Short mmCIF file of C-alpha atoms in Angstrom, two decimals:
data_model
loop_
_atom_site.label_atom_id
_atom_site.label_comp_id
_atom_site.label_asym_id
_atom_site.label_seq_id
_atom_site.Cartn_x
_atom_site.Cartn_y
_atom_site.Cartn_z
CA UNK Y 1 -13.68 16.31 2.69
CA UNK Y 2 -16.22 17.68 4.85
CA UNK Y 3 -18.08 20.78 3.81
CA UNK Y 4 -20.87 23.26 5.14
CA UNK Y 5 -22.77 22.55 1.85
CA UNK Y 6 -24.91 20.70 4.19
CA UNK Y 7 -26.85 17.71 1.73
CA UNK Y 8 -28.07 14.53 3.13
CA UNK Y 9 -26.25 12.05 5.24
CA UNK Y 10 -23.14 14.56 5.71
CA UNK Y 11 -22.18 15.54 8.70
CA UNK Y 12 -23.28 18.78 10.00
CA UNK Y 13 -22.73 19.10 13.89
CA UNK Y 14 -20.83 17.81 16.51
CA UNK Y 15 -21.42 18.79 20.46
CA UNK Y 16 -19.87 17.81 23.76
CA UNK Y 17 -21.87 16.96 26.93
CA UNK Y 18 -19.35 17.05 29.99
CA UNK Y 19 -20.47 17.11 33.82
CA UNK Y 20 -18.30 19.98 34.19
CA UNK Y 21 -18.99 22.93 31.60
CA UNK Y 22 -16.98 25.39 32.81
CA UNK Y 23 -13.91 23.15 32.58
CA UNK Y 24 -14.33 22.45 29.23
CA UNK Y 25 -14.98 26.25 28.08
CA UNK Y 26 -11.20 26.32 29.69
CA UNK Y 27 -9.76 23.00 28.35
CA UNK Y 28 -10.84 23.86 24.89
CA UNK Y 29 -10.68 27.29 24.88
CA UNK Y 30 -6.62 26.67 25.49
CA UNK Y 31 -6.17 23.52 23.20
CA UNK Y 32 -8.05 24.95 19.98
CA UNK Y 33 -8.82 29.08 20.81
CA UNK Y 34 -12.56 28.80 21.42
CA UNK Y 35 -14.75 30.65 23.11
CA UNK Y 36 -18.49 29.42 24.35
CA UNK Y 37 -21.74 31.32 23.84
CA UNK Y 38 -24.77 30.42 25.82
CA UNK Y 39 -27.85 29.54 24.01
CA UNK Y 40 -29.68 31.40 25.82
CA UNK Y 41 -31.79 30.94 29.55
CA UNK Y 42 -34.45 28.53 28.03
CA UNK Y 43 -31.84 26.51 26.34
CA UNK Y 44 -30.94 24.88 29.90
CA UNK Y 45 -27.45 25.41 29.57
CA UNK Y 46 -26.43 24.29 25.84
CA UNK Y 47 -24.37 26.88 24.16
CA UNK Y 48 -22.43 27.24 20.92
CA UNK Y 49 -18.08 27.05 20.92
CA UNK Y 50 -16.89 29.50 18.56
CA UNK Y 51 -13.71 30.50 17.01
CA UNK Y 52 -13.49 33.67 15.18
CA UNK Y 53 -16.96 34.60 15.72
CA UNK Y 54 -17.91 31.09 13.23
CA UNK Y 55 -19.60 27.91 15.30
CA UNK Y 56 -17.67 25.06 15.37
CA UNK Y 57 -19.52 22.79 17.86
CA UNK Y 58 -21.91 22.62 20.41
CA UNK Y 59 -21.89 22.02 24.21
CA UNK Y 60 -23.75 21.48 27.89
CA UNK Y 61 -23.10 19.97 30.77
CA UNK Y 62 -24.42 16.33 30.77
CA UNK Y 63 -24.95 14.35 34.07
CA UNK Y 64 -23.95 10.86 34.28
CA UNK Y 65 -27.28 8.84 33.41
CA UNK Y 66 -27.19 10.36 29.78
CA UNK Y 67 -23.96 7.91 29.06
CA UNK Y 68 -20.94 10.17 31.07
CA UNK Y 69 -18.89 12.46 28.92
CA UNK Y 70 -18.43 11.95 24.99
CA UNK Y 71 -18.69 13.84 21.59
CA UNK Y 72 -21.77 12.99 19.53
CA UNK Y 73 -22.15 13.31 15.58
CA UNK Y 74 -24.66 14.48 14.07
CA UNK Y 75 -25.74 13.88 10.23
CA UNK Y 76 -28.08 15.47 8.08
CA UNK Y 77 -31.65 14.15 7.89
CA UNK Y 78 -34.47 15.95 5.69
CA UNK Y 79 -37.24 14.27 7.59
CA UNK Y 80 -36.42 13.20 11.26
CA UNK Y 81 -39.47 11.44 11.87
CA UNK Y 82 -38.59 9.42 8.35
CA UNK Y 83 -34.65 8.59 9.41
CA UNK Y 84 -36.58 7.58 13.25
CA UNK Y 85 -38.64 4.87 11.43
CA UNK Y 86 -35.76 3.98 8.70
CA UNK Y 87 -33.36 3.48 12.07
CA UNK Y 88 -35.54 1.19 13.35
CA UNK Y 89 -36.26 -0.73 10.37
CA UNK Y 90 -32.62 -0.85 9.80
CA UNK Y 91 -31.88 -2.70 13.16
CA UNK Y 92 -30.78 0.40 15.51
CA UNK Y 93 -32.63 1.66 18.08
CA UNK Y 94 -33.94 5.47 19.41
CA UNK Y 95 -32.94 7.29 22.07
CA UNK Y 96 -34.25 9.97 21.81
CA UNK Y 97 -36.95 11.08 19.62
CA UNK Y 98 -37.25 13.66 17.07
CA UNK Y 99 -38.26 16.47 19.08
CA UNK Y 100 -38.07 20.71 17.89
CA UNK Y 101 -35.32 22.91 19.09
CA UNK Y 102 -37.27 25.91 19.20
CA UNK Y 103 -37.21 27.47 15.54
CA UNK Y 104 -33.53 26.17 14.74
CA UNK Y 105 -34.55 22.71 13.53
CA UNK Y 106 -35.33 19.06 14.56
CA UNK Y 107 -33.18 16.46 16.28
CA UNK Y 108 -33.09 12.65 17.48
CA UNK Y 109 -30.70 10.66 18.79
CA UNK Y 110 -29.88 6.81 18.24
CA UNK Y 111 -28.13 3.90 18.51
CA UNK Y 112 -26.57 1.75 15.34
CA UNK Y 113 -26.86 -1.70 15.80
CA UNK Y 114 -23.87 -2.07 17.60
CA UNK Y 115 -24.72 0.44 20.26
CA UNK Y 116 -23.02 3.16 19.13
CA UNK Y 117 -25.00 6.40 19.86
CA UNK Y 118 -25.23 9.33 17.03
CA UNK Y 119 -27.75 12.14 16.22
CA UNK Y 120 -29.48 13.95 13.41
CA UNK Y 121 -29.86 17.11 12.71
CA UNK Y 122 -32.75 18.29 10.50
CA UNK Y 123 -32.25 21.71 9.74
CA UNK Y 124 -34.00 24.78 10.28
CA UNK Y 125 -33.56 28.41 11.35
CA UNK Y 126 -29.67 26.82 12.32
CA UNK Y 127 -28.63 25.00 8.93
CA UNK Y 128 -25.02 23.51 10.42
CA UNK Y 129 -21.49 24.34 11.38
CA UNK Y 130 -20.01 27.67 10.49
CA UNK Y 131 -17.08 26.46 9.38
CA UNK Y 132 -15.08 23.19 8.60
CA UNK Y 133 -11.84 21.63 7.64
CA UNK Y 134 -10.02 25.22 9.12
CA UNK Y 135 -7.74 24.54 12.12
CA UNK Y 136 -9.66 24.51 15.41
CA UNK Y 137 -12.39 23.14 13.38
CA UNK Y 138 -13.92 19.81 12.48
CA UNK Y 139 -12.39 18.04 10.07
CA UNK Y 140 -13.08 14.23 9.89
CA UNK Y 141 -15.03 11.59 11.73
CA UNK Y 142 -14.26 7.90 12.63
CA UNK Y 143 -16.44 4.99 13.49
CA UNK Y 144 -14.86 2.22 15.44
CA UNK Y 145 -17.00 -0.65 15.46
CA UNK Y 146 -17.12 -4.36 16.07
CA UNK Y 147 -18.81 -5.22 12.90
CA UNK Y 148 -17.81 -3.01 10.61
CA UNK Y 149 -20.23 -4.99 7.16
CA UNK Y 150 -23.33 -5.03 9.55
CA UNK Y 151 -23.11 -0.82 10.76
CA UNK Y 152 -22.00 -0.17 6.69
CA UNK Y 153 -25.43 -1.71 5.58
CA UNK Y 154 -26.75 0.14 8.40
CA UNK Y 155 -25.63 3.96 7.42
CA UNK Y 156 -26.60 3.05 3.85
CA UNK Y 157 -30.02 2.33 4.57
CA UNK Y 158 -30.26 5.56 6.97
CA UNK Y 159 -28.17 7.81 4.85
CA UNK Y 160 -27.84 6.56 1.40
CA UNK Y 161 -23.96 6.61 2.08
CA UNK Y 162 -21.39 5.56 -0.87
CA UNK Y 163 -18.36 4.10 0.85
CA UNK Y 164 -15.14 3.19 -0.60
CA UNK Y 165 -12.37 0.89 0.57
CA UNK Y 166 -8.35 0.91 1.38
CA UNK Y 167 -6.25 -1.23 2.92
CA UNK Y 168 -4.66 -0.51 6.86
CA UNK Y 169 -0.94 -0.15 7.05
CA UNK Y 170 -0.41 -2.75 8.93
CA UNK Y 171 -2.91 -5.01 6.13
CA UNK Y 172 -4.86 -6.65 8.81
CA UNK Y 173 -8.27 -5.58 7.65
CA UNK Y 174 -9.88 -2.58 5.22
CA UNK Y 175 -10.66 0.79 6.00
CA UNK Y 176 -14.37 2.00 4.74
CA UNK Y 177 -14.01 5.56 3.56
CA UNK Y 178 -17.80 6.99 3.27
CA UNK Y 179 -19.65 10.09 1.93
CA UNK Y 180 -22.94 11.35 1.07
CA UNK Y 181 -24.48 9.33 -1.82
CA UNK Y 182 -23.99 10.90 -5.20
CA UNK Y 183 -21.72 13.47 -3.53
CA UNK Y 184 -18.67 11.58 -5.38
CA UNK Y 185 -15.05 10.54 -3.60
CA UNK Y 186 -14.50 14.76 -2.90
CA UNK Y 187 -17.29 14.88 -0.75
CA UNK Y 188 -15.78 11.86 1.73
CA UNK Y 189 -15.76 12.92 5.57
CA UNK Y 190 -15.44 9.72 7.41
CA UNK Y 191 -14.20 6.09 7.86
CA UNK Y 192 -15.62 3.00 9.36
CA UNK Y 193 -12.51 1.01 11.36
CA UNK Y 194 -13.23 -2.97 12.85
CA UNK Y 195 -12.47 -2.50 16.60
CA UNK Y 196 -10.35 -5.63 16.36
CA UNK Y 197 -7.35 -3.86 14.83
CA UNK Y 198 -6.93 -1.35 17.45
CA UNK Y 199 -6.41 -2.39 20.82
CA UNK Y 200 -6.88 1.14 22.68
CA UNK Y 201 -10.30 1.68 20.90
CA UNK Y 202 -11.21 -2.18 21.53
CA UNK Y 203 -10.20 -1.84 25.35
CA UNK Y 204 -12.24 1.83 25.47
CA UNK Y 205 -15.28 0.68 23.31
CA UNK Y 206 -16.93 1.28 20.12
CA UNK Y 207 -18.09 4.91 19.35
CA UNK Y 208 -17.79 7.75 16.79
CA UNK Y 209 -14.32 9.68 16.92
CA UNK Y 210 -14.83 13.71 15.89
CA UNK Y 211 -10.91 15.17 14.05
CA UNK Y 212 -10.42 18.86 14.61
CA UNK Y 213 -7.63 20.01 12.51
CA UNK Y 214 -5.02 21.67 13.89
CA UNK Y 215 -1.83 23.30 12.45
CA UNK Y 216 0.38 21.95 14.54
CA UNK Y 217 0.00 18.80 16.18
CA UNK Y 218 2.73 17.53 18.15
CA UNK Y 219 1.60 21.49 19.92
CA UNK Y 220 -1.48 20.84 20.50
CA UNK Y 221 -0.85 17.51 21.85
CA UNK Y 222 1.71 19.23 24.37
CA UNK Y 223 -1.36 21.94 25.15
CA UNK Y 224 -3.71 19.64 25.68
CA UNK Y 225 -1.34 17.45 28.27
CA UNK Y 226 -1.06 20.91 29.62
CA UNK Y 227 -4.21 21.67 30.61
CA UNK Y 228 -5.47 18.11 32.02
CA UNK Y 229 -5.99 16.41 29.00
CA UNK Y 230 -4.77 12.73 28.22
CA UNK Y 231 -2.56 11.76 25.19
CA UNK Y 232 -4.75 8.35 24.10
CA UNK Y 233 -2.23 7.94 20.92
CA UNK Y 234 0.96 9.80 20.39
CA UNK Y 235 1.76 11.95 17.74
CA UNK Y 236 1.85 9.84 14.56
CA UNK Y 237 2.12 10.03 10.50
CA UNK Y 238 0.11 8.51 7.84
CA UNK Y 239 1.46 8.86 4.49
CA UNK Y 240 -0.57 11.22 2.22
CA UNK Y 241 -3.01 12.20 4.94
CA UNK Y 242 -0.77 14.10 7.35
CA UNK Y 243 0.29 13.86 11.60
CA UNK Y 244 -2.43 12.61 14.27
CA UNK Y 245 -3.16 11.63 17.66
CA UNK Y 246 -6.02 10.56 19.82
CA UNK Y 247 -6.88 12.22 23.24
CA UNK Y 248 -8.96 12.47 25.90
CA UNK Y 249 -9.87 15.75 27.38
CA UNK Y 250 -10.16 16.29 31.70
CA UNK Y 251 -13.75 14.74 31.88
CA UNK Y 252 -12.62 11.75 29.28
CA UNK Y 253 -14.31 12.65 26.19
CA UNK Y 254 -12.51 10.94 23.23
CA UNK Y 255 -11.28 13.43 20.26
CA UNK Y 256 -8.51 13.29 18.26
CA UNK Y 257 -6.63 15.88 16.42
CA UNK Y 258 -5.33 16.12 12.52
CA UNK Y 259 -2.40 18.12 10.93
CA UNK Y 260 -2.72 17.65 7.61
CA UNK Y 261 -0.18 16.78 4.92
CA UNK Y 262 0.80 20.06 2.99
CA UNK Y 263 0.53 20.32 -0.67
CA UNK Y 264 4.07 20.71 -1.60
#
């Protein structure tokens, strides 16, 4: 599961960039109780969304030449400039490259070989999230991909990830669990899916899917239609993992949300 034990190759921030900022502080703020701090004057407009004081992801508004309106993952890297030249070597591309955010740390932005865009985050002053796993916070993340053994090699080379495998329900391919290598199975915060075997994602596009859990899902769904927000997959269970659906918020960024399975 994910942690803020921040090590190498976890996951350790997630932001939003949305043309319209000020709809999201109010689309969110309703769906999952946060509220948005700004970074400050210099930080040209990027800001923190909170919940209970804690940070649980970032946020700015993002015009339409920096790839429209979508979540972005970002993984732990000790050495940005190292992961930069490991990315390319690996077959991905960058972005955007390593560059200082003020005192708080370094970060660069890719693209797997695939296309699919993701960041880094090497830490500084700001070492990660606040909080994880809680509801309104961050919980999982999903890779849909349309070469699922080509983008595994991939994050192993970048990240030194250890994956293991299951089977989908329906059997028509495997699902690549992944965590931080040496981290063991406890440490797992993500899964790799081949596009093929889900028509919505295949029809929207590859692209990394951020959880937030929630307590109640089929509620927050209902909130979330509420406030503007599309309902991308219904309410549905998975046995021994809990209730989910996939939505889309005003602006069209792709999240999904995750009520997990209580221990009885």
């Amino acid at each position: 599961m994910l942690s803020t034990r921040f090590v190498t190759g976890s996951v350790n921030w997630v932001d939003l960039g949305t043309p319209d900022m000020e709809a999201a502080k109010g689309f969110y703020g309703g769906v999952f109780g946060w509220t948005f701090q700004s970074a400050g004057p210099e930080a040209a407009g990027y800001g923190m969304f909170q919940l209970d004081g804690r940070t649980v992801a970032g946020g700015m508004a993002a015009p339409p030449e920096q790839g429209g309106p979508g979540w972005t993952v970002y993984f732990q890297s000790p050495d940005a400039e190292a992961t930069a030249k490991t990315v390319e070597r690996a077959g991905g591309t960058v972005a955007f490259q390593p560059m200082d955010v003020f005192d708080l740390g370094r970060m660069a932005v890719f693209n797997d070989p695939t296309g699919v865009g993701f960041a880094i985050w090497q830490p500084g002053r700001n070492k990660g999230l606040d909080a994880v796993n809680d509801p309104g916070t961050l919980c999982w993340a999903e890779l849909y991909t349309p070469d699922a053994p080509t983008v595994i090699g991939f994050y192993q080379d970048v990240f030194g990830w250890e994956t293991a495998t299951m089977p989908l329900p329906d059997g028509s391919a495997d699902y690549t669990m992944v965590n931080p290598g040496g981290a063991g199975l406890d440490a797992m915060f993500g899964g790799i899916v081949p596009l093929a075997t889900d028509p919505l994602e295949e029809a929207d596009g590859p692209y990394w899917l951020p959880y937030f859990a929630v307590s109640d899902c089929d509620a927050t769904v209902a909130r979330a239609v509420e406030l503007g927000g599309r309902v991308r997959t219904p309410p549905t269970d998975m046995e021994g993992v809990g209730r989910s659906a996939k939505l889309s918020d005003p602006a069209g960024a792709r999240f999904a949300v995750l009520q997990g399975e209580r221990a009885e």
